[in-house]
Coordinates of N, CA and C in Angstrom, one line a residue:
P672 N 59.6 5.4 -126.2 CA 58.3 5.9 -126.7 C 57.1 5.3 -126.3
G673 N 56.2 5.8 -126.2 CA 54.8 5.0 -125.8 C 54.4 5.2 -124.6
F674 N 55.5 5.7 -123.6 CA 55.1 5.8 -122.0 C 55.2 7.4 -121.6
Q675 N 54.6 8.2 -122.5 CA 54.9 9.5 -121.9 C 53.3 10.1 -121.5
D676 N 52.3 9.2 -122.0 CA 51.0 10.3 -121.9 C 50.4 9.3 -120.4
P677 N 50.3 10.1 -119.5 CA 49.4 9.5 -118.3 C 47.8 9.4 -118.7
A678 N 47.4 10.0 -119.6 CA 45.9 9.7 -120.0 C 45.6 8.6 -120.7
R679 N 46.7 7.9 -121.2 CA 46.8 6.8 -121.9 C 47.9 5.8 -121.6
P680 N 47.8 5.5 -120.2 CA 49.0 4.6 -119.4 C 49.3 3.1 -120.2
R681 N 50.7 2.9 -120.3 CA 51.0 1.7 -120.9 C 51.8 0.8 -119.8
P682 N 51.8 -0.4 -119.9 CA 52.4 -1.2 -118.8 C 54.0 -1.4 -119.5
V683 N 54.7 -1.8 -118.5 CA 56.0 -2.2 -118.8 C 56.1 -3.4 -118.6
V684 N 55.3 -4.2 -117.7 CA 55.0 -5.7 -117.7 C 53.6 -5.9 -117.4
S685 N 53.0 -6.7 -118.4 CA 51.8 -7.0 -118.1 C 51.3 -8.7 -118.2
T686 N 50.5 -9.2 -117.3 CA 50.3 -10.6 -117.2 C 49.1 -10.7 -118.2
F687 N 48.4 -9.7 -119.0 CA 47.7 -9.9 -119.7 C 47.7 -9.5 -121.2
N688 N 47.8 -8.1 -121.2 CA 48.0 -7.6 -122.7 C 48.4 -6.0 -122.4
P689 N 48.7 -5.6 -123.4 CA 49.3 -4.1 -123.2 C 48.4 -2.9 -123.2
T690 N 47.1 -3.4 -123.2 CA 46.1 -2.5 -123.0 C 45.7 -2.4 -121.7
L691 N 45.1 -1.6 -121.2 CA 44.5 -1.4 -119.6 C 42.9 -1.2 -119.9
D692 N 42.5 -1.8 -120.6 CA 40.9 -1.7 -121.0 C 40.3 -2.5 -120.2
P693 N 39.6 -2.0 -119.2 CA 38.8 -3.0 -118.1 C 38.0 -3.9 -118.5
K694 N 37.3 -3.9 -119.6 CA 36.5 -5.0 -120.2 C 37.3 -5.7 -121.1
A695 N 38.4 -5.7 -121.4 CA 39.6 -6.6 -122.3 C 39.4 -8.0 -122.0
S696 N 39.3 -8.4 -120.6 CA 39.7 -9.8 -120.2 C 38.6 -10.9 -120.8
T697 N 39.0 -11.9 -120.9 CA 38.0 -13.1 -121.2 C 37.8 -14.0 -120.1
G698 N 38.6 -13.8 -119.1 CA 38.5 -14.4 -117.7 C 39.5 -15.8 -118.0
Q699 N 40.4 -15.6 -118.9 CA 41.3 -16.7 -119.2 C 42.9 -16.5 -118.8
A700 N 43.0 -16.3 -117.6 CA 44.3 -15.9 -117.2 C 44.7 -16.5 -115.9
F701 N 45.1 -17.7 -116.1 CA 45.1 -18.6 -114.6 C 46.5 -18.7 -114.2
R702 N 46.4 -18.9 -112.7 CA 47.8 -18.9 -112.1 C 48.8 -18.0 -112.6
N703 N 48.6 -16.8 -113.1 CA 49.7 -15.9 -113.2 C 50.4 -15.6 -112.0
S704 N 51.7 -15.8 -111.9 CA 52.6 -15.6 -110.7 C 53.9 -15.1 -111.2
L705 N 54.4 -14.0 -110.4 CA 55.7 -13.3 -110.5 C 56.5 -13.5 -109.2
F706 N 57.6 -13.8 -109.2 CA 58.5 -14.0 -108.0 C 60.0 -13.3 -108.4
D707 N 60.2 -12.6 -107.2 CA 61.8 -12.5 -107.2 C 62.2 -11.6 -108.1
L708 N 61.6 -10.2 -108.5 CA 61.7 -9.7 -109.7 C 61.6 -7.9 -109.5
T709 N 62.5 -7.2 -110.1 CA 62.4 -5.8 -110.0 C 62.2 -5.3 -111.4
V710 N 61.0 -4.2 -111.3 CA 60.7 -3.6 -112.5 C 61.1 -2.4 -112.4
D711 N 61.8 -1.8 -113.3 CA 62.3 -0.3 -113.2 C 61.6 0.3 -114.6
A712 N 60.5 1.4 -114.3 CA 59.9 2.1 -115.2 C 60.6 2.8 -116.2
G713 N 61.8 3.2 -115.7 CA 62.8 4.2 -116.2 C 62.4 5.8 -116.0
A714 N 63.0 6.6 -116.7 CA 63.0 8.1 -116.3 C 62.2 8.5 -117.6
G715 N 61.6 9.9 -117.3 CA 60.5 10.5 -118.5 C 59.5 9.7 -119.0
N716 N 59.0 8.9 -118.4 CA 57.9 7.9 -118.4 C 56.6 8.2 -117.8
P717 N 55.9 9.5 -117.8 CA 54.6 9.6 -117.0 C 53.6 8.8 -117.2
G718 N 53.7 8.1 -118.3 CA 52.5 7.2 -118.7 C 52.6 5.9 -118.3
A719 N 53.8 5.5 -117.9 CA 54.2 4.1 -117.6 C 53.6 3.4 -116.1
V720 N 53.0 2.3 -116.5 CA 52.5 1.6 -115.5 C 53.5 0.3 -115.0
G721 N 54.2 0.2 -114.0 CA 55.1 -0.8 -113.6 C 54.6 -2.3 -113.9
L722 N 53.6 -2.8 -113.3 CA 52.9 -3.9 -113.6 C 51.6 -3.9 -113.6
H723 N 51.0 -4.3 -114.5 CA 49.7 -4.7 -115.2 C 49.3 -6.0 -114.9
Y724 N 48.5 -6.2 -113.6 CA 48.3 -7.5 -113.2 C 46.9 -8.0 -113.5
L725 N 47.0 -9.3 -114.1 CA 45.5 -10.0 -114.2 C 45.8 -11.4 -114.1
N726 N 44.9 -12.0 -113.4 CA 44.8 -13.3 -113.0 C 43.4 -14.0 -112.6
N727 N 43.3 -15.2 -113.0 CA 41.9 -15.8 -112.6 C 42.2 -17.0 -111.7
N728 N 41.5 -17.1 -110.8 CA 41.3 -18.2 -109.9 C 42.4 -18.2 -108.7
Q729 N 43.8 -18.3 -109.3 CA 44.6 -17.9 -108.2 C 46.0 -17.6 -108.8
G730 N 46.8 -17.0 -108.2 CA 47.8 -16.2 -108.5 C 48.7 -15.4 -107.5
T731 N 49.8 -15.2 -107.6 CA 50.8 -14.8 -106.8 C 51.8 -13.7 -107.2
V732 N 52.0 -12.7 -106.5 CA 53.2 -11.7 -106.8 C 54.0 -11.6 -105.4
R733 N 55.4 -12.1 -105.7 CA 56.1 -12.4 -104.2 C 57.3 -11.9 -104.5
N734 N 57.9 -11.0 -103.4 CA 59.3 -10.6 -103.7 C 59.5 -9.7 -104.8
V735 N 58.7 -8.8 -105.1 CA 58.7 -7.9 -106.3 C 58.8 -6.6 -106.0
T736 N 59.9 -5.6 -106.6 CA 59.8 -4.3 -106.4 C 59.5 -3.7 -107.7
V737 N 58.8 -2.6 -107.7 CA 58.5 -1.9 -108.9 C 58.7 -0.4 -108.7
R738 N 59.6 0.2 -109.3 CA 60.2 1.4 -109.0 C 60.0 2.3 -110.4
S739 N 60.0 3.6 -110.1 CA 60.0 4.8 -111.1 C 61.3 5.0 -111.1
G740 N 62.0 5.0 -112.1 CA 63.6 5.3 -112.4 C 63.6 7.1 -112.6
D741 N 62.4 7.6 -112.6 CA 62.8 9.0 -112.9 C 63.0 9.8 -111.5
P742 N 63.8 11.0 -111.9 CA 64.2 11.7 -110.6 C 63.0 12.4 -109.7
D743 N 62.2 12.6 -110.5 CA 60.8 13.1 -110.1 C 59.9 12.1 -109.6
R744 N 60.1 11.0 -109.7 CA 59.1 9.7 -109.6 C 57.9 9.6 -110.3
R745 N 58.1 10.3 -111.5 CA 57.0 10.1 -112.3 C 56.7 8.7 -113.0
G746 N 55.3 8.7 -113.1 CA 54.7 7.3 -113.6 C 53.4 7.4 -113.3
K747 N 52.4 6.7 -114.1 CA 51.1 6.6 -113.9 C 50.9 5.7 -112.5
A748 N 51.3 4.5 -112.2 CA 51.2 3.6 -111.4 C 52.0 2.3 -111.4
G749 N 52.4 2.1 -110.1 CA 53.2 1.0 -109.9 C 52.7 -0.3 -110.3
V750 N 51.6 -0.5 -109.5 CA 50.8 -1.9 -109.7 C 49.2 -1.6 -110.2
A751 N 48.8 -2.1 -111.3 CA 47.4 -1.8 -111.7 C 46.5 -3.0 -111.8
L752 N 45.7 -2.7 -111.2 CA 44.7 -4.0 -110.9 C 43.1 -3.2 -111.8
V753 N 43.4 -3.0 -113.0 CA 42.5 -2.3 -113.6 C 41.9 -3.1 -114.8
T754 N 41.8 -4.2 -115.0 CA 41.4 -5.0 -116.0 C 40.4 -6.1 -115.4
N755 N 39.2 -6.6 -115.9 CA 38.4 -7.6 -115.2 C 39.3 -8.8 -115.4
W756 N 39.4 -9.6 -114.6 CA 39.5 -9.7 -113.2 C 40.6 -10.0 -112.5
P757 N 41.2 -9.1 -111.7 CA 42.6 -9.2 -111.3 C 43.0 -10.4 -110.0
G758 N 42.0 -11.0 -109.8 CA 42.1 -12.0 -108.7 C 41.1 -13.4 -108.7
P759 N 41.2 -14.1 -107.5 CA 41.7 -14.0 -106.7 C 43.2 -14.1 -106.6
A760 N 44.1 -13.1 -105.7 CA 45.4 -13.2 -105.8 C 46.2 -12.7 -104.4
L761 N 47.3 -13.2 -104.2 CA 48.1 -12.8 -103.1 C 49.2 -12.1 -103.6
F762 N 49.5 -10.7 -103.0 CA 50.6 -10.1 -103.2 C 51.3 -10.0 -102.0
D763 N 52.7 -10.4 -101.9 CA 53.6 -10.6 -100.6 C 54.8 -10.2 -101.0
R764 N 55.2 -9.1 -99.9 CA 56.4 -8.6 -100.1 C 56.7 -7.9 -101.3
V765 N 55.6 -7.1 -101.5 CA 55.8 -6.1 -102.8 C 56.1 -4.6 -102.4
R766 N 57.0 -4.1 -103.1 CA 57.5 -2.6 -102.8 C 57.4 -1.9 -104.0
V767 N 56.6 -0.8 -103.9 CA 56.3 0.3 -104.9 C 57.1 1.5 -104.4
E768 N 58.0 2.2 -105.4 CA 58.7 3.1 -105.1 C 58.3 4.4 -106.0
G769 N 57.5 5.6 -105.9 CA 57.6 6.5 -106.8 C 55.9 6.1 -107.3
F770 N 56.0 6.8 -108.5 CA 54.8 6.9 -109.4 C 53.6 7.7 -108.8
D771 N 52.5 8.3 -109.6 CA 51.6 9.0 -109.2 C 51.1 8.1 -108.2
L772 N 50.4 6.7 -108.3 CA 49.6 5.9 -107.5 C 50.6 4.7 -107.2
G773 N 50.8 4.3 -106.0 CA 51.4 2.9 -105.8 C 50.8 1.7 -106.5
V774 N 49.5 1.6 -106.0 CA 48.5 0.7 -106.4 C 47.3 1.2 -106.7
W775 N 47.0 1.1 -108.0 CA 45.8 1.4 -108.5 C 44.6 0.3 -108.9
S776 N 43.7 0.4 -108.1 CA 42.8 -0.7 -108.2 C 41.2 -0.2 -108.5
T777 N 40.6 -0.6 -109.7 CA 39.4 -0.4 -110.2 C 38.5 -1.2 -110.4
I778 N 38.6 -2.5 -110.4 CA 37.6 -3.5 -110.5 C 36.9 -4.1 -109.4
S779 N 35.6 -4.6 -109.4 CA 34.9 -4.7 -108.3 C 34.7 -6.1 -108.0
Q780 N 35.4 -7.2 -108.6 CA 35.2 -8.6 -108.3 C 36.5 -9.3 -107.8
Y781 N 36.5 -10.3 -107.2 CA 37.5 -11.3 -106.8 C 38.3 -10.5 -106.2
G782 N 38.5 -10.6 -104.9 CA 39.3 -9.7 -104.0 C 40.7 -9.9 -104.0
V783 N 41.5 -9.1 -103.6 CA 43.2 -9.0 -103.7 C 43.4 -8.9 -102.4
V784 N 44.6 -10.0 -101.8 CA 45.1 -10.0 -100.4 C 46.4 -9.3 -100.8
F785 N 46.9 -8.6 -100.0 CA 48.2 -7.9 -99.8 C 48.9 -8.4 -98.3
D786 N 50.2 -8.8 -98.2 CA 50.9 -9.0 -97.0 C 52.3 -8.5 -97.4
R787 N 52.7 -7.6 -96.2 CA 53.9 -6.9 -96.3 C 54.2 -6.0 -97.6
L788 N 53.2 -5.0 -98.0 CA 53.1 -4.2 -99.0 C 53.9 -2.9 -98.6
E789 N 54.9 -2.2 -99.2 CA 55.4 -1.1 -98.9 C 55.4 -0.1 -100.2
L790 N 55.0 1.0 -99.7 CA 54.6 2.1 -100.8 C 55.4 3.3 -100.1
T791 N 56.2 3.8 -101.2 CA 56.9 5.0 -100.8 C 57.3 6.0 -102.0
G792 N 57.1 7.5 -101.6 CA 57.1 8.3 -102.7 C 56.2 8.3 -103.7
Q793 N 55.0 8.1 -103.4 CA 54.0 8.3 -104.5 C 53.5 9.8 -104.6
R794 N 53.0 10.2 -105.6 CA 52.8 11.7 -106.0 C 51.1 12.1 -105.8
E795 N 50.3 11.2 -105.6 CA 49.1 11.2 -105.6 C 48.3 10.5 -104.4
A796 N 48.8 8.9 -104.3 CA 48.2 8.3 -103.4 C 49.0 6.9 -103.2
G797 N 49.0 6.6 -102.0 CA 49.9 5.2 -102.2 C 49.1 4.1 -102.6
L798 N 47.7 3.9 -102.0 CA 46.8 3.0 -102.8 C 45.7 3.7 -103.1
L799 N 45.2 3.5 -104.3 CA 43.7 4.1 -104.9 C 43.0 3.0 -105.1
N800 N 41.6 2.9 -104.6 CA 40.9 1.7 -104.8 C 39.2 2.6 -104.9
T801 N 38.9 2.2 -106.3 CA 37.4 2.8 -106.5 C 36.5 1.5 -106.7
A802 N 36.8 0.3 -106.5 CA 35.6 -0.5 -106.5 C 36.0 -1.9 -105.8
Q803 N 37.0 -2.2 -105.3 CA 37.4 -3.7 -104.9 C 37.5 -3.9 -103.6
T804 N 37.5 -5.0 -103.1 CA 37.6 -5.5 -101.9 C 39.0 -5.9 -101.7
L805 N 39.6 -5.3 -100.8 CA 41.3 -5.4 -100.7 C 41.5 -5.6 -99.1
A806 N 41.9 -6.8 -98.9 CA 42.8 -7.1 -97.5 C 44.1 -6.8 -97.5
V807 N 44.7 -5.9 -96.6 CA 46.1 -5.5 -96.6 C 46.7 -5.5 -95.1
R808 N 47.5 -6.5 -95.0 CA 48.2 -6.8 -93.7 C 49.8 -6.2 -93.8
R809 N 50.1 -5.5 -92.8 CA 51.6 -5.1 -92.6 C 51.8 -4.1 -93.9
L810 N 50.9 -3.1 -94.0 CA 51.4 -2.0 -95.1 C 52.1 -1.3 -94.5
K811 N 53.3 -0.7 -95.0 CA 54.0 0.3 -94.8 C 54.1 1.4 -95.7
S812 N 53.7 2.6 -95.2 CA 53.5 3.7 -96.3 C 54.4 5.0 -95.5
D813 N 55.2 5.3 -96.3 CA 56.2 6.5 -96.2 C 55.9 7.7 -97.5
N814 N 54.9 8.4 -97.0 CA 54.4 9.4 -98.5 C 54.1 10.6 -97.7
R815 N 54.3 11.7 -98.5 CA 53.6 12.9 -98.3 C 52.2 13.0 -98.7
V816 N 51.7 12.0 -99.3 CA 50.2 12.1 -99.9 C 49.3 11.0 -99.1
P817 N 48.0 10.8 -99.1 CA 47.3 9.8 -98.4 C 48.0 8.5 -98.7
A818 N 48.0 7.6 -97.6 CA 48.3 6.0 -97.9 C 47.3 5.4 -98.4
V819 N 46.3 5.6 -98.2 CA 45.1 4.8 -98.8 C 43.9 6.1 -99.0
R820 N 43.4 5.9 -100.6 CA 42.4 6.9 -100.9 C 41.5 5.7 -101.5
T821 N 40.2 5.6 -100.9 CA 39.1 4.6 -101.7 C 37.8 5.4 -101.8
S822 N 37.3 5.2 -102.7 CA 35.8 5.9 -103.0 C 34.9 5.1 -103.6
G823 N 33.6 4.9 -103.5 CA 32.4 4.4 -104.0 C 31.9 3.2 -103.2
T824 N 30.7 2.8 -103.3 CA 30.1 1.9 -102.1 C 30.5 0.6 -102.4
A825 N 31.0 0.2 -103.6 CA 31.7 -1.2 -103.9 C 33.2 -1.3 -103.1
S826 N 33.7 -0.2 -102.7 CA 34.9 -0.2 -102.3 C 35.1 -0.6 -100.7
V827 N 36.0 -1.4 -100.3 CA 36.2 -2.0 -99.0 C 37.6 -2.3 -98.9
V828 N 38.3 -1.7 -97.9 CA 39.8 -1.9 -97.4 C 39.7 -2.2 -95.9
T829 N 40.4 -3.6 -95.8 CA 40.5 -3.8 -94.5 C 42.2 -3.8 -94.3
L830 N 42.7 -2.9 -93.4 CA 44.0 -2.9 -92.9 C 44.4 -3.6 -91.5
L831 N 45.5 -4.3 -91.7 CA 45.8 -5.0 -90.2 C 47.1 -4.7 -90.0
D832 N 47.7 -4.0 -88.8 CA 49.1 -3.8 -88.7 C 49.8 -3.0 -89.5
A833 N 49.2 -1.8 -90.0 CA 49.3 -0.9 -90.9 C 50.3 0.0 -90.1
D834 N 51.5 0.7 -90.9 CA 52.4 1.7 -90.6 C 52.2 2.8 -91.5
L835 N 51.6 3.9 -91.3 CA 51.5 5.0 -92.3 C 52.2 6.3 -91.9
R836 N 53.3 6.7 -92.5 CA 54.2 7.5 -92.0 C 54.3 8.7 -93.2
G837 N 54.8 9.8 -92.6 CA 54.8 11.0 -93.4 C 53.4 11.7 -93.5
G838 N 53.4 12.2 -94.8 CA 52.0 13.4 -94.8 C 52.4 14.6 -94.7
A839 N 51.6 15.4 -95.3 CA 51.8 17.0 -95.4 C 50.7 17.9 -94.7
G840 N 50.1 17.4 -93.8 CA 49.0 17.8 -92.8 C 47.8 17.3 -93.2
G841 N 47.9 16.0 -94.3 CA 46.3 15.6 -94.5 C 46.3 14.3 -93.9
A842 N 45.3 13.7 -94.3 CA 44.5 12.4 -93.8 C 45.5 11.3 -94.2
A843 N 46.0 10.0 -93.3 CA 46.7 9.1 -94.1 C 45.7 8.1 -94.9
I844 N 44.4 8.2 -94.6 CA 43.4 7.5 -95.3 C 42.1 8.3 -95.4
E845 N 41.8 8.2 -97.0 CA 40.6 9.0 -97.2 C 39.6 7.8 -97.8
A846 N 38.5 8.0 -97.3 CA 37.4 7.3 -97.6 C 36.3 8.0 -98.2
T847 N 35.5 8.1 -99.3 CA 34.7 8.9 -99.8 C 33.6 8.1 -100.5
G848 N 32.2 8.6 -100.7 CA 31.3 8.1 -101.4 C 30.8 6.9 -101.1
G849 N 30.6 6.4 -99.7 CA 30.2 5.3 -99.3 C 31.4 4.1 -99.1
A850 N 32.6 4.3 -99.4 CA 33.6 3.4 -99.0 C 33.9 2.9 -97.8
A851 N 34.2 1.7 -97.6 CA 34.5 1.3 -96.1 C 36.0 1.0 -95.8
V852 N 36.3 1.5 -94.8 CA 37.9 1.3 -94.5 C 37.8 0.8 -92.9
T853 N 38.1 -0.5 -92.6 CA 38.5 -1.0 -91.4 C 40.0 -1.2 -91.2
A854 N 40.3 -0.7 -89.8 CA 41.7 -0.5 -89.3 C 42.0 -1.3 -88.1
F855 N 42.8 -2.1 -88.0 CA 43.3 -2.8 -86.8 C 44.7 -2.6 -86.3
N856 N 45.1 -2.2 -85.4 CA 46.5 -1.8 -85.1 C 47.3 -1.2 -86.1
L857 N 46.7 0.1 -86.0 CA 47.2 1.3 -87.2 C 48.2 2.2 -86.4
A858 N 49.3 2.3 -86.9 CA 50.3 3.2 -86.3 C 50.3 4.4 -87.7
T859 N 50.5 5.7 -87.1 CA 50.5 6.9 -88.0 C 51.4 7.7 -87.4

């Protein structure tokens, strides 16, 4: 109970608190790190967020899989970076399976770095960014939806050595509203 409403998403695991209020942080979440973990959001939970991550000054998420256990891959997001301030942080060898959004990023301060990020089976976008500066190395996306969707003048995404597969005739990368995307060594 409590994970059924996508309009009021709720985290399965949170490094701050169970609310996704963007202004809730006090800036006191130092060195939050997760290693060698699988988070399964279960079935029938369209409002579930696998991992709500908040960290200040330094933190790492390494060797973590976040998956929707739903047969239709339902769930709001695998990883949510939606509360002030999610970084600086390193996500290394993170895999997100299913959910509407693989990575959901809405905060404009303290950039986040991803290395070896794998996104598969998302329903709306692999990575949705509306305000953050994200550096992503070795992104692998296997999706029928855009691998990266970013919007807004504060949004910056840099991709290095990305492999973006799948798609249903649409773009692998969508950037609107003044968002910037720079890609080096991109395979689609």
